[in-house]
């Protein structure tokens, strides 16, 4: 299989490309960064006005992992965010599907308003943030392409080098007190869940929406206190803080993010993971090392 991974030098793209390569597929990744290109890499900047007309490599499947993903960046650069997250992907998806490729668009639980848990793929979208609205708009463009296009909605993906969690672990390992939002929720998944889902969706050859989610939501406060517990510190080392006091706009504070992942579970046999098991899977080695250092 020939696969193209847009945003192949990002956190998700790197993991996906490595998995595809391990399975023996022919891989081409894209980067927007200037400089010399590595083997199997193509320069493609979704913000470039000329990207819609650029020659496209042949592909069996194209994964759209590139995006302007930080909520604050979308707010600060709304026009750029729409170009990168909606306009350019939609144009490229139409061109690739016209040439016989399957396209898989990576979306988000932020297409919902966060007022109810376990939203199904069939639920009407109700985004509150600009990022969520742009992703919902892009979903519509991809879904209009029929069975050649699939959308994978994803809840919070935890990565080992994520600054927030790795910073918390480092601070707690030094015995410091940290703060975490008590009113902002995540339903985390691990890298292996994301990779398995993307590979399965591409192989399924059906269109529509798939959802990948943790089993239920936990607050950032609960997650941080679990880190403290694993390191051997009391919960008092994690102080609660309201998200709005941390500069998060009210429309971006979601009470629920967990999604109904029944379709994906039927396809892969992968049950929605427990949030604390995800934390252990991603940060277990770092937590164990911090606990050993504290034990002396």
PDB file of C-alpha atoms in Angstrom:
ATOM      1  CA  UNK A   1       0.000   0.000   0.000  1.00  0.00           C
ATOM      2  CA  UNK A   2       1.160   3.511  -0.799  1.00  0.00           C
ATOM      3  CA  UNK A   3       0.342   5.880   2.057  1.00  0.00           C
ATOM      4  CA  UNK A   4       0.808   9.617   2.442  1.00  0.00           C
ATOM      5  CA  UNK A   5       0.833  11.118   5.941  1.00  0.00           C
ATOM      6  CA  UNK A   6       0.224  14.872   5.974  1.00  0.00           C
ATOM      7  CA  UNK A   7       1.979  16.311   8.992  1.00  0.00           C
ATOM      8  CA  UNK A   8       4.324  13.367   9.212  1.00  0.00           C
ATOM      9  CA  UNK A   9       6.771  15.273  11.403  1.00  0.00           C
ATOM     10  CA  UNK A  10       4.153  16.033  14.058  1.00  0.00           C
ATOM     11  CA  UNK A  11       3.492  13.921  17.131  1.00  0.00           C
ATOM     12  CA  UNK A  12       0.660  11.885  15.598  1.00  0.00           C
ATOM     13  CA  UNK A  13       2.137  11.752  12.109  1.00  0.00           C
ATOM     14  CA  UNK A  14       5.479  10.382  13.287  1.00  0.00           C
ATOM     15  CA  UNK A  15       3.838   7.558  15.207  1.00  0.00           C
ATOM     16  CA  UNK A  16       1.545   6.665  12.325  1.00  0.00           C
ATOM     17  CA  UNK A  17       4.329   6.740   9.747  1.00  0.00           C
ATOM     18  CA  UNK A  18       6.498   4.482  11.898  1.00  0.00           C
ATOM     19  CA  UNK A  19       3.653   1.977  12.271  1.00  0.00           C
ATOM     20  CA  UNK A  20       2.945   1.965   8.538  1.00  0.00           C
ATOM     21  CA  UNK A  21       6.613   1.463   7.781  1.00  0.00           C
ATOM     22  CA  UNK A  22       6.810  -1.427  10.256  1.00  0.00           C
ATOM     23  CA  UNK A  23       3.929  -3.080   8.411  1.00  0.00           C
ATOM     24  CA  UNK A  24       5.886  -2.830   5.159  1.00  0.00           C
ATOM     25  CA  UNK A  25       3.889  -0.090   3.443  1.00  0.00           C
ATOM     26  CA  UNK A  26       5.400   2.486   1.091  1.00  0.00           C
ATOM     27  CA  UNK A  27       5.294   5.769   3.013  1.00  0.00           C
ATOM     28  CA  UNK A  28       5.569   9.412   2.041  1.00  0.00           C
ATOM     29  CA  UNK A  29       5.321  12.027   4.789  1.00  0.00           C
ATOM     30  CA  UNK A  30       4.908  15.770   4.428  1.00  0.00           C
ATOM     31  CA  UNK A  31       6.421  18.683   6.310  1.00  0.00           C
ATOM     32  CA  UNK A  32       5.817  22.407   6.179  1.00  0.00           C
ATOM     33  CA  UNK A  33       9.251  23.174   7.576  1.00  0.00           C
ATOM     34  CA  UNK A  34      11.989  24.700   5.441  1.00  0.00           C
ATOM     35  CA  UNK A  35      15.332  22.988   5.088  1.00  0.00           C
ATOM     36  CA  UNK A  36      16.586  19.788   3.573  1.00  0.00           C
ATOM     37  CA  UNK A  37      14.124  16.958   3.088  1.00  0.00           C
ATOM     38  CA  UNK A  38      14.717  13.456   4.360  1.00  0.00           C
ATOM     39  CA  UNK A  39      14.158  10.425   2.177  1.00  0.00           C
ATOM     40  CA  UNK A  40      10.444   9.796   1.704  1.00  0.00           C
ATOM     41  CA  UNK A  41       9.521  13.342   2.698  1.00  0.00           C
ATOM     42  CA  UNK A  42       7.659  16.017   0.714  1.00  0.00           C
ATOM     43  CA  UNK A  43       7.316  19.693   1.514  1.00  0.00           C
ATOM     44  CA  UNK A  44       3.646  20.638   1.769  1.00  0.00           C
ATOM     45  CA  UNK A  45       2.422  23.654   3.704  1.00  0.00           C
ATOM     46  CA  UNK A  46      -1.347  23.846   4.058  1.00  0.00           C
ATOM     47  CA  UNK A  47      -1.017  27.608   4.567  1.00  0.00           C
ATOM     48  CA  UNK A  48       0.637  28.070   1.166  1.00  0.00           C
ATOM     49  CA  UNK A  49      -1.821  29.595  -1.364  1.00  0.00           C
ATOM     50  CA  UNK A  50      -0.292  27.393  -4.065  1.00  0.00           C
ATOM     51  CA  UNK A  51      -0.796  24.112  -2.232  1.00  0.00           C
ATOM     52  CA  UNK A  52      -4.141  23.421  -3.947  1.00  0.00           C
ATOM     53  CA  UNK A  53      -2.488  23.265  -7.360  1.00  0.00           C
ATOM     54  CA  UNK A  54       0.679  21.369  -6.450  1.00  0.00           C
ATOM     55  CA  UNK A  55       1.322  17.972  -8.081  1.00  0.00           C
ATOM     56  CA  UNK A  56       0.111  15.207  -5.803  1.00  0.00           C
ATOM     57  CA  UNK A  57       1.909  11.908  -5.329  1.00  0.00           C
ATOM     58  CA  UNK A  58      -0.028   8.752  -6.119  1.00  0.00           C
ATOM     59  CA  UNK A  59      -1.475   7.103  -3.021  1.00  0.00           C
ATOM     60  CA  UNK A  60      -3.830   4.376  -1.904  1.00  0.00           C
ATOM     61  CA  UNK A  61      -4.585   6.163   1.368  1.00  0.00           C
ATOM     62  CA  UNK A  62      -3.892   9.686   2.599  1.00  0.00           C
ATOM     63  CA  UNK A  63      -3.980  10.553   6.291  1.00  0.00           C
ATOM     64  CA  UNK A  64      -4.710  14.190   7.149  1.00  0.00           C
ATOM     65  CA  UNK A  65      -2.847  14.613  10.442  1.00  0.00           C
ATOM     66  CA  UNK A  66      -1.606  18.191   9.873  1.00  0.00           C
ATOM     67  CA  UNK A  67      -3.566  20.976  11.570  1.00  0.00           C
ATOM     68  CA  UNK A  68      -3.390  24.155  13.564  1.00  0.00           C
ATOM     69  CA  UNK A  69      -4.487  22.321  16.669  1.00  0.00           C
ATOM     70  CA  UNK A  70      -3.989  24.614  19.651  1.00  0.00           C
ATOM     71  CA  UNK A  71      -7.198  26.391  20.580  1.00  0.00           C
ATOM     72  CA  UNK A  72      -5.330  29.596  21.411  1.00  0.00           C
ATOM     73  CA  UNK A  73      -3.544  29.601  18.038  1.00  0.00           C
ATOM     74  CA  UNK A  74      -6.867  29.259  16.241  1.00  0.00           C
ATOM     75  CA  UNK A  75      -8.277  32.202  18.174  1.00  0.00           C
ATOM     76  CA  UNK A  76      -5.223  34.337  17.503  1.00  0.00           C
ATOM     77  CA  UNK A  77      -4.975  33.454  13.805  1.00  0.00           C
ATOM     78  CA  UNK A  78      -8.537  32.705  12.697  1.00  0.00           C
ATOM     79  CA  UNK A  79      -8.003  33.162   8.949  1.00  0.00           C
ATOM     80  CA  UNK A  80      -4.871  31.027   8.961  1.00  0.00           C
ATOM     81  CA  UNK A  81      -6.642  28.389  11.047  1.00  0.00           C
ATOM     82  CA  UNK A  82      -9.489  28.122   8.537  1.00  0.00           C
ATOM     83  CA  UNK A  83      -7.051  27.808   5.635  1.00  0.00           C
ATOM     84  CA  UNK A  84      -5.000  25.099   7.334  1.00  0.00           C
ATOM     85  CA  UNK A  85      -7.824  23.203   9.036  1.00  0.00           C
ATOM     86  CA  UNK A  86     -10.573  23.430   6.418  1.00  0.00           C
ATOM     87  CA  UNK A  87      -9.880  24.986   3.025  1.00  0.00           C
ATOM     88  CA  UNK A  88      -6.624  23.313   1.999  1.00  0.00           C
ATOM     89  CA  UNK A  89      -7.489  19.835   3.355  1.00  0.00           C
ATOM     90  CA  UNK A  90     -10.868  19.888   1.588  1.00  0.00           C
ATOM     91  CA  UNK A  91      -9.304  20.801  -1.772  1.00  0.00           C
ATOM     92  CA  UNK A  92      -6.568  18.197  -1.477  1.00  0.00           C
ATOM     93  CA  UNK A  93      -9.021  15.509  -0.350  1.00  0.00           C
ATOM     94  CA  UNK A  94     -11.214  16.122  -3.395  1.00  0.00           C
ATOM     95  CA  UNK A  95      -8.210  15.835  -5.697  1.00  0.00           C
ATOM     96  CA  UNK A  96      -6.862  12.677  -4.071  1.00  0.00           C
ATOM     97  CA  UNK A  97     -10.233  10.884  -4.022  1.00  0.00           C
ATOM     98  CA  UNK A  98     -10.752  11.807  -7.679  1.00  0.00           C
ATOM     99  CA  UNK A  99      -7.537   9.892  -8.357  1.00  0.00           C
ATOM    100  CA  UNK A 100      -8.791   6.830  -6.466  1.00  0.00           C
ATOM    101  CA  UNK A 101      -7.235   7.336  -3.039  1.00  0.00           C
ATOM    102  CA  UNK A 102      -8.950   6.844   0.285  1.00  0.00           C
ATOM    103  CA  UNK A 103      -8.638   9.821   2.643  1.00  0.00           C
ATOM    104  CA  UNK A 104      -8.782   9.717   6.435  1.00  0.00           C
ATOM    105  CA  UNK A 105      -9.338  12.984   8.301  1.00  0.00           C
ATOM    106  CA  UNK A 106      -8.292  13.297  11.932  1.00  0.00           C
ATOM    107  CA  UNK A 107     -10.903  15.250  13.889  1.00  0.00           C
ATOM    108  CA  UNK A 108     -11.768  15.956  17.514  1.00  0.00           C
ATOM    109  CA  UNK A 109     -14.358  15.587  20.245  1.00  0.00           C
ATOM    110  CA  UNK A 110     -14.460  19.407  20.283  1.00  0.00           C
ATOM    111  CA  UNK A 111     -17.049  19.248  17.497  1.00  0.00           C
ATOM    112  CA  UNK A 112     -19.462  18.760  20.433  1.00  0.00           C
ATOM    113  CA  UNK A 113     -20.363  21.203  23.204  1.00  0.00           C
ATOM    114  CA  UNK A 114     -19.202  18.994  26.082  1.00  0.00           C
ATOM    115  CA  UNK A 115     -22.536  19.083  27.896  1.00  0.00           C
ATOM    116  CA  UNK A 116     -23.251  15.343  27.592  1.00  0.00           C
ATOM    117  CA  UNK A 117     -20.974  12.303  27.789  1.00  0.00           C
ATOM    118  CA  UNK A 118     -20.660   9.525  25.239  1.00  0.00           C
ATOM    119  CA  UNK A 119     -21.885  11.439  22.194  1.00  0.00           C
ATOM    120  CA  UNK A 120     -22.538   9.119  19.273  1.00  0.00           C
ATOM    121  CA  UNK A 121     -21.144   9.676  15.802  1.00  0.00           C
ATOM    122  CA  UNK A 122     -24.682  10.366  14.619  1.00  0.00           C
ATOM    123  CA  UNK A 123     -25.254  13.207  17.099  1.00  0.00           C
ATOM    124  CA  UNK A 124     -25.516  16.653  15.510  1.00  0.00           C
ATOM    125  CA  UNK A 125     -22.316  18.623  15.942  1.00  0.00           C
ATOM    126  CA  UNK A 126     -22.481  21.536  18.387  1.00  0.00           C
ATOM    127  CA  UNK A 127     -19.007  23.095  18.634  1.00  0.00           C
ATOM    128  CA  UNK A 128     -18.406  25.977  21.032  1.00  0.00           C
ATOM    129  CA  UNK A 129     -14.789  26.794  20.199  1.00  0.00           C
ATOM    130  CA  UNK A 130     -13.399  28.100  16.919  1.00  0.00           C
ATOM    131  CA  UNK A 131     -11.196  25.021  16.649  1.00  0.00           C
ATOM    132  CA  UNK A 132     -14.252  22.788  17.036  1.00  0.00           C
ATOM    133  CA  UNK A 133     -16.225  24.775  14.461  1.00  0.00           C
ATOM    134  CA  UNK A 134     -13.425  24.510  11.922  1.00  0.00           C
ATOM    135  CA  UNK A 135     -13.069  20.776  12.460  1.00  0.00           C
ATOM    136  CA  UNK A 136     -16.833  20.325  12.070  1.00  0.00           C
ATOM    137  CA  UNK A 137     -16.734  22.270   8.803  1.00  0.00           C
ATOM    138  CA  UNK A 138     -13.865  20.152   7.522  1.00  0.00           C
ATOM    139  CA  UNK A 139     -15.706  16.970   8.521  1.00  0.00           C
ATOM    140  CA  UNK A 140     -18.635  17.997   6.332  1.00  0.00           C
ATOM    141  CA  UNK A 141     -16.336  18.550   3.364  1.00  0.00           C
ATOM    142  CA  UNK A 142     -14.767  15.121   3.757  1.00  0.00           C
ATOM    143  CA  UNK A 143     -18.039  13.295   4.375  1.00  0.00           C
ATOM    144  CA  UNK A 144     -19.425  14.800   1.163  1.00  0.00           C
ATOM    145  CA  UNK A 145     -16.860  12.705  -0.719  1.00  0.00           C
ATOM    146  CA  UNK A 146     -18.727   9.501   0.135  1.00  0.00           C
ATOM    147  CA  UNK A 147     -17.191   6.130   0.907  1.00  0.00           C
ATOM    148  CA  UNK A 148     -13.730   7.296  -0.211  1.00  0.00           C
ATOM    149  CA  UNK A 149     -13.458   9.458   2.908  1.00  0.00           C
ATOM    150  CA  UNK A 150     -13.515   8.637   6.599  1.00  0.00           C
ATOM    151  CA  UNK A 151     -13.380  10.841   9.686  1.00  0.00           C
ATOM    152  CA  UNK A 152     -11.755   9.696  12.933  1.00  0.00           C
ATOM    153  CA  UNK A 153     -12.733  11.798  15.945  1.00  0.00           C
ATOM    154  CA  UNK A 154     -10.215  11.618  18.735  1.00  0.00           C
ATOM    155  CA  UNK A 155     -10.333  12.588  22.400  1.00  0.00           C
ATOM    156  CA  UNK A 156      -7.168  13.623  24.259  1.00  0.00           C
ATOM    157  CA  UNK A 157      -4.066  11.825  23.006  1.00  0.00           C
ATOM    158  CA  UNK A 158      -1.354  11.551  25.648  1.00  0.00           C
ATOM    159  CA  UNK A 159       2.245  11.470  24.412  1.00  0.00           C
ATOM    160  CA  UNK A 160       5.345  10.780  26.544  1.00  0.00           C
ATOM    161  CA  UNK A 161       6.886  14.161  25.686  1.00  0.00           C
ATOM    162  CA  UNK A 162       3.744  16.225  26.273  1.00  0.00           C
ATOM    163  CA  UNK A 163       5.008  19.310  28.154  1.00  0.00           C
ATOM    164  CA  UNK A 164       2.096  19.548  30.595  1.00  0.00           C
ATOM    165  CA  UNK A 165       2.252  15.983  31.901  1.00  0.00           C
ATOM    166  CA  UNK A 166       6.023  15.569  31.684  1.00  0.00           C
ATOM    167  CA  UNK A 167       6.416  18.916  33.458  1.00  0.00           C
ATOM    168  CA  UNK A 168       4.046  17.815  36.200  1.00  0.00           C
ATOM    169  CA  UNK A 169       5.986  14.564  36.669  1.00  0.00           C
ATOM    170  CA  UNK A 170       9.290  16.423  36.886  1.00  0.00           C
ATOM    171  CA  UNK A 171       7.928  18.923  39.416  1.00  0.00           C
ATOM    172  CA  UNK A 172       6.263  16.266  41.560  1.00  0.00           C
ATOM    173  CA  UNK A 173       9.447  14.221  41.421  1.00  0.00           C
ATOM    174  CA  UNK A 174      11.195  17.170  43.066  1.00  0.00           C
ATOM    175  CA  UNK A 175       8.497  17.268  45.733  1.00  0.00           C
ATOM    176  CA  UNK A 176       6.969  20.507  44.447  1.00  0.00           C
ATOM    177  CA  UNK A 177       3.298  21.466  44.506  1.00  0.00           C
ATOM    178  CA  UNK A 178       1.565  21.892  41.159  1.00  0.00           C
ATOM    179  CA  UNK A 179      -1.813  23.233  40.018  1.00  0.00           C
ATOM    180  CA  UNK A 180      -4.343  21.481  37.774  1.00  0.00           C
ATOM    181  CA  UNK A 181      -7.747  22.440  36.433  1.00  0.00           C
ATOM    182  CA  UNK A 182     -10.607  20.949  38.392  1.00  0.00           C
ATOM    183  CA  UNK A 183     -13.297  21.818  35.822  1.00  0.00           C
ATOM    184  CA  UNK A 184     -11.675  20.782  32.540  1.00  0.00           C
ATOM    185  CA  UNK A 185     -11.996  17.156  31.473  1.00  0.00           C
ATOM    186  CA  UNK A 186     -10.234  14.618  29.269  1.00  0.00           C
ATOM    187  CA  UNK A 187     -10.986  11.049  28.176  1.00  0.00           C
ATOM    188  CA  UNK A 188      -7.415  10.118  27.245  1.00  0.00           C
ATOM    189  CA  UNK A 189      -6.117   7.544  24.799  1.00  0.00           C
ATOM    190  CA  UNK A 190      -2.576   6.269  24.285  1.00  0.00           C
ATOM    191  CA  UNK A 191      -0.484   6.341  21.100  1.00  0.00           C
ATOM    192  CA  UNK A 192      -1.052   2.652  20.423  1.00  0.00           C
ATOM    193  CA  UNK A 193      -4.826   3.202  20.468  1.00  0.00           C
ATOM    194  CA  UNK A 194      -4.555   6.053  17.972  1.00  0.00           C
ATOM    195  CA  UNK A 195      -2.301   4.119  15.589  1.00  0.00           C
ATOM    196  CA  UNK A 196      -4.487   1.004  15.722  1.00  0.00           C
ATOM    197  CA  UNK A 197      -7.583   3.086  15.029  1.00  0.00           C
ATOM    198  CA  UNK A 198      -6.096   4.932  12.049  1.00  0.00           C
ATOM    199  CA  UNK A 199      -4.826   1.728  10.466  1.00  0.00           C
ATOM    200  CA  UNK A 200      -8.182   0.007  10.951  1.00  0.00           C
ATOM    201  CA  UNK A 201     -10.203   2.916   9.560  1.00  0.00           C
ATOM    202  CA  UNK A 202      -8.061   3.048   6.431  1.00  0.00           C
ATOM    203  CA  UNK A 203      -8.445  -0.695   5.889  1.00  0.00           C
ATOM    204  CA  UNK A 204     -12.193  -0.735   6.495  1.00  0.00           C
ATOM    205  CA  UNK A 205     -12.949   0.896   3.127  1.00  0.00           C
ATOM    206  CA  UNK A 206     -16.197   2.390   4.381  1.00  0.00           C
ATOM    207  CA  UNK A 207     -16.992   6.052   4.718  1.00  0.00           C
ATOM    208  CA  UNK A 208     -18.456   7.992   7.595  1.00  0.00           C
ATOM    209  CA  UNK A 209     -17.399   8.778  11.137  1.00  0.00           C
ATOM    210  CA  UNK A 210     -15.427   6.666  13.582  1.00  0.00           C
ATOM    211  CA  UNK A 211     -14.715   7.727  17.165  1.00  0.00           C
ATOM    212  CA  UNK A 212     -11.776   6.906  19.435  1.00  0.00           C
ATOM    213  CA  UNK A 213     -12.177   7.738  23.109  1.00  0.00           C
ATOM    214  CA  UNK A 214     -11.206   6.901  26.636  1.00  0.00           C
ATOM    215  CA  UNK A 215     -13.872   5.015  28.569  1.00  0.00           C
ATOM    216  CA  UNK A 216     -14.915   8.072  30.576  1.00  0.00           C
ATOM    217  CA  UNK A 217     -13.829  11.562  31.522  1.00  0.00           C
ATOM    218  CA  UNK A 218     -11.562  12.598  34.349  1.00  0.00           C
ATOM    219  CA  UNK A 219     -10.559  16.112  35.296  1.00  0.00           C
ATOM    220  CA  UNK A 220      -7.018  17.365  34.853  1.00  0.00           C
ATOM    221  CA  UNK A 221      -6.994  17.636  38.653  1.00  0.00           C
ATOM    222  CA  UNK A 222      -7.794  13.928  39.008  1.00  0.00           C
ATOM    223  CA  UNK A 223      -5.112  13.061  36.463  1.00  0.00           C
ATOM    224  CA  UNK A 224      -2.480  15.147  38.246  1.00  0.00           C
ATOM    225  CA  UNK A 225      -3.372  13.696  41.646  1.00  0.00           C
ATOM    226  CA  UNK A 226      -3.003  10.220  40.173  1.00  0.00           C
ATOM    227  CA  UNK A 227       0.507  11.162  39.038  1.00  0.00           C
ATOM    228  CA  UNK A 228       1.287  12.342  42.582  1.00  0.00           C
ATOM    229  CA  UNK A 229      -0.053   9.102  44.043  1.00  0.00           C
ATOM    230  CA  UNK A 230       2.070   7.026  41.661  1.00  0.00           C
ATOM    231  CA  UNK A 231       5.163   8.972  42.706  1.00  0.00           C
ATOM    232  CA  UNK A 232       4.313   8.504  46.388  1.00  0.00           C
ATOM    233  CA  UNK A 233       3.086  11.998  47.239  1.00  0.00           C
ATOM    234  CA  UNK A 234      -0.166  12.994  48.965  1.00  0.00           C
ATOM    235  CA  UNK A 235      -2.945  14.623  46.940  1.00  0.00           C
ATOM    236  CA  UNK A 236      -2.197  17.917  48.680  1.00  0.00           C
ATOM    237  CA  UNK A 237       0.738  18.342  46.296  1.00  0.00           C
ATOM    238  CA  UNK A 238      -1.796  19.112  43.556  1.00  0.00           C
ATOM    239  CA  UNK A 239      -3.821  22.269  44.108  1.00  0.00           C
ATOM    240  CA  UNK A 240      -7.108  22.758  42.242  1.00  0.00           C
ATOM    241  CA  UNK A 241      -7.527  25.682  39.893  1.00  0.00           C
ATOM    242  CA  UNK A 242     -10.427  26.811  37.729  1.00  0.00           C
ATOM    243  CA  UNK A 243      -9.774  26.793  34.009  1.00  0.00           C
ATOM    244  CA  UNK A 244     -11.268  30.239  33.527  1.00  0.00           C
ATOM    245  CA  UNK A 245      -8.787  31.615  36.079  1.00  0.00           C
ATOM    246  CA  UNK A 246      -6.035  30.106  33.966  1.00  0.00           C
ATOM    247  CA  UNK A 247      -7.102  32.095  30.925  1.00  0.00           C
ATOM    248  CA  UNK A 248      -9.194  29.407  29.221  1.00  0.00           C
ATOM    249  CA  UNK A 249     -12.272  30.974  27.573  1.00  0.00           C
ATOM    250  CA  UNK A 250     -15.597  29.679  28.847  1.00  0.00           C
ATOM    251  CA  UNK A 251     -16.508  28.176  25.462  1.00  0.00           C
ATOM    252  CA  UNK A 252     -13.418  25.975  25.583  1.00  0.00           C
ATOM    253  CA  UNK A 253     -14.154  24.518  29.023  1.00  0.00           C
ATOM    254  CA  UNK A 254     -15.811  21.174  28.298  1.00  0.00           C
ATOM    255  CA  UNK A 255     -17.384  19.151  31.084  1.00  0.00           C
ATOM    256  CA  UNK A 256     -17.531  15.981  28.992  1.00  0.00           C
ATOM    257  CA  UNK A 257     -15.315  14.875  26.125  1.00  0.00           C
ATOM    258  CA  UNK A 258     -15.796  11.087  26.058  1.00  0.00           C
ATOM    259  CA  UNK A 259     -17.333   9.691  22.879  1.00  0.00           C
ATOM    260  CA  UNK A 260     -19.278   6.573  21.967  1.00  0.00           C
ATOM    261  CA  UNK A 261     -16.648   4.427  20.265  1.00  0.00           C
ATOM    262  CA  UNK A 262     -18.885   1.424  19.530  1.00  0.00           C
ATOM    263  CA  UNK A 263     -18.242   1.427  15.776  1.00  0.00           C
ATOM    264  CA  UNK A 264     -14.489   1.368  16.233  1.00  0.00           C
ATOM    265  CA  UNK A 265     -14.735  -1.291  18.944  1.00  0.00           C
ATOM    266  CA  UNK A 266     -16.746  -3.515  16.591  1.00  0.00           C
ATOM    267  CA  UNK A 267     -14.153  -3.002  13.876  1.00  0.00           C
ATOM    268  CA  UNK A 268     -11.022  -3.540  15.970  1.00  0.00           C
ATOM    269  CA  UNK A 269     -12.102  -5.379  19.120  1.00  0.00           C
ATOM    270  CA  UNK A 270     -10.455  -2.546  21.048  1.00  0.00           C
ATOM    271  CA  UNK A 271     -12.514  -1.467  24.057  1.00  0.00           C
ATOM    272  CA  UNK A 272     -12.387   2.157  25.175  1.00  0.00           C
ATOM    273  CA  UNK A 273      -9.441   2.313  27.610  1.00  0.00           C
ATOM    274  CA  UNK A 274      -9.621   3.317  31.252  1.00  0.00           C
ATOM    275  CA  UNK A 275      -8.108   6.820  31.685  1.00  0.00           C
ATOM    276  CA  UNK A 276      -5.784   5.809  34.499  1.00  0.00           C
ATOM    277  CA  UNK A 277      -4.581   2.780  32.548  1.00  0.00           C
ATOM    278  CA  UNK A 278      -3.744   5.169  29.701  1.00  0.00           C
ATOM    279  CA  UNK A 279      -1.708   7.350  32.068  1.00  0.00           C
ATOM    280  CA  UNK A 280       0.181   4.261  33.261  1.00  0.00           C
ATOM    281  CA  UNK A 281       0.805   3.101  29.690  1.00  0.00           C
ATOM    282  CA  UNK A 282       2.197   6.460  28.569  1.00  0.00           C
ATOM    283  CA  UNK A 283       3.950   7.737  31.685  1.00  0.00           C
ATOM    284  CA  UNK A 284       4.581   4.574  33.717  1.00  0.00           C
ATOM    285  CA  UNK A 285       8.376   4.494  33.173  1.00  0.00           C
ATOM    286  CA  UNK A 286       8.752   8.189  34.018  1.00  0.00           C
ATOM    287  CA  UNK A 287       6.552   7.803  37.116  1.00  0.00           C
ATOM    288  CA  UNK A 288       8.468   4.754  38.308  1.00  0.00           C
ATOM    289  CA  UNK A 289      11.764   6.596  37.826  1.00  0.00           C
ATOM    290  CA  UNK A 290      10.500   9.618  39.766  1.00  0.00           C
ATOM    291  CA  UNK A 291       9.292   7.380  42.592  1.00  0.00           C
ATOM    292  CA  UNK A 292      12.678   5.634  42.782  1.00  0.00           C
ATOM    293  CA  UNK A 293      14.511   8.964  42.911  1.00  0.00           C
ATOM    294  CA  UNK A 294      12.314  10.132  45.764  1.00  0.00           C
ATOM    295  CA  UNK A 295      12.858   6.876  47.630  1.00  0.00           C
ATOM    296  CA  UNK A 296      16.580   7.557  47.402  1.00  0.00           C
TER     297      UNK A 296
END
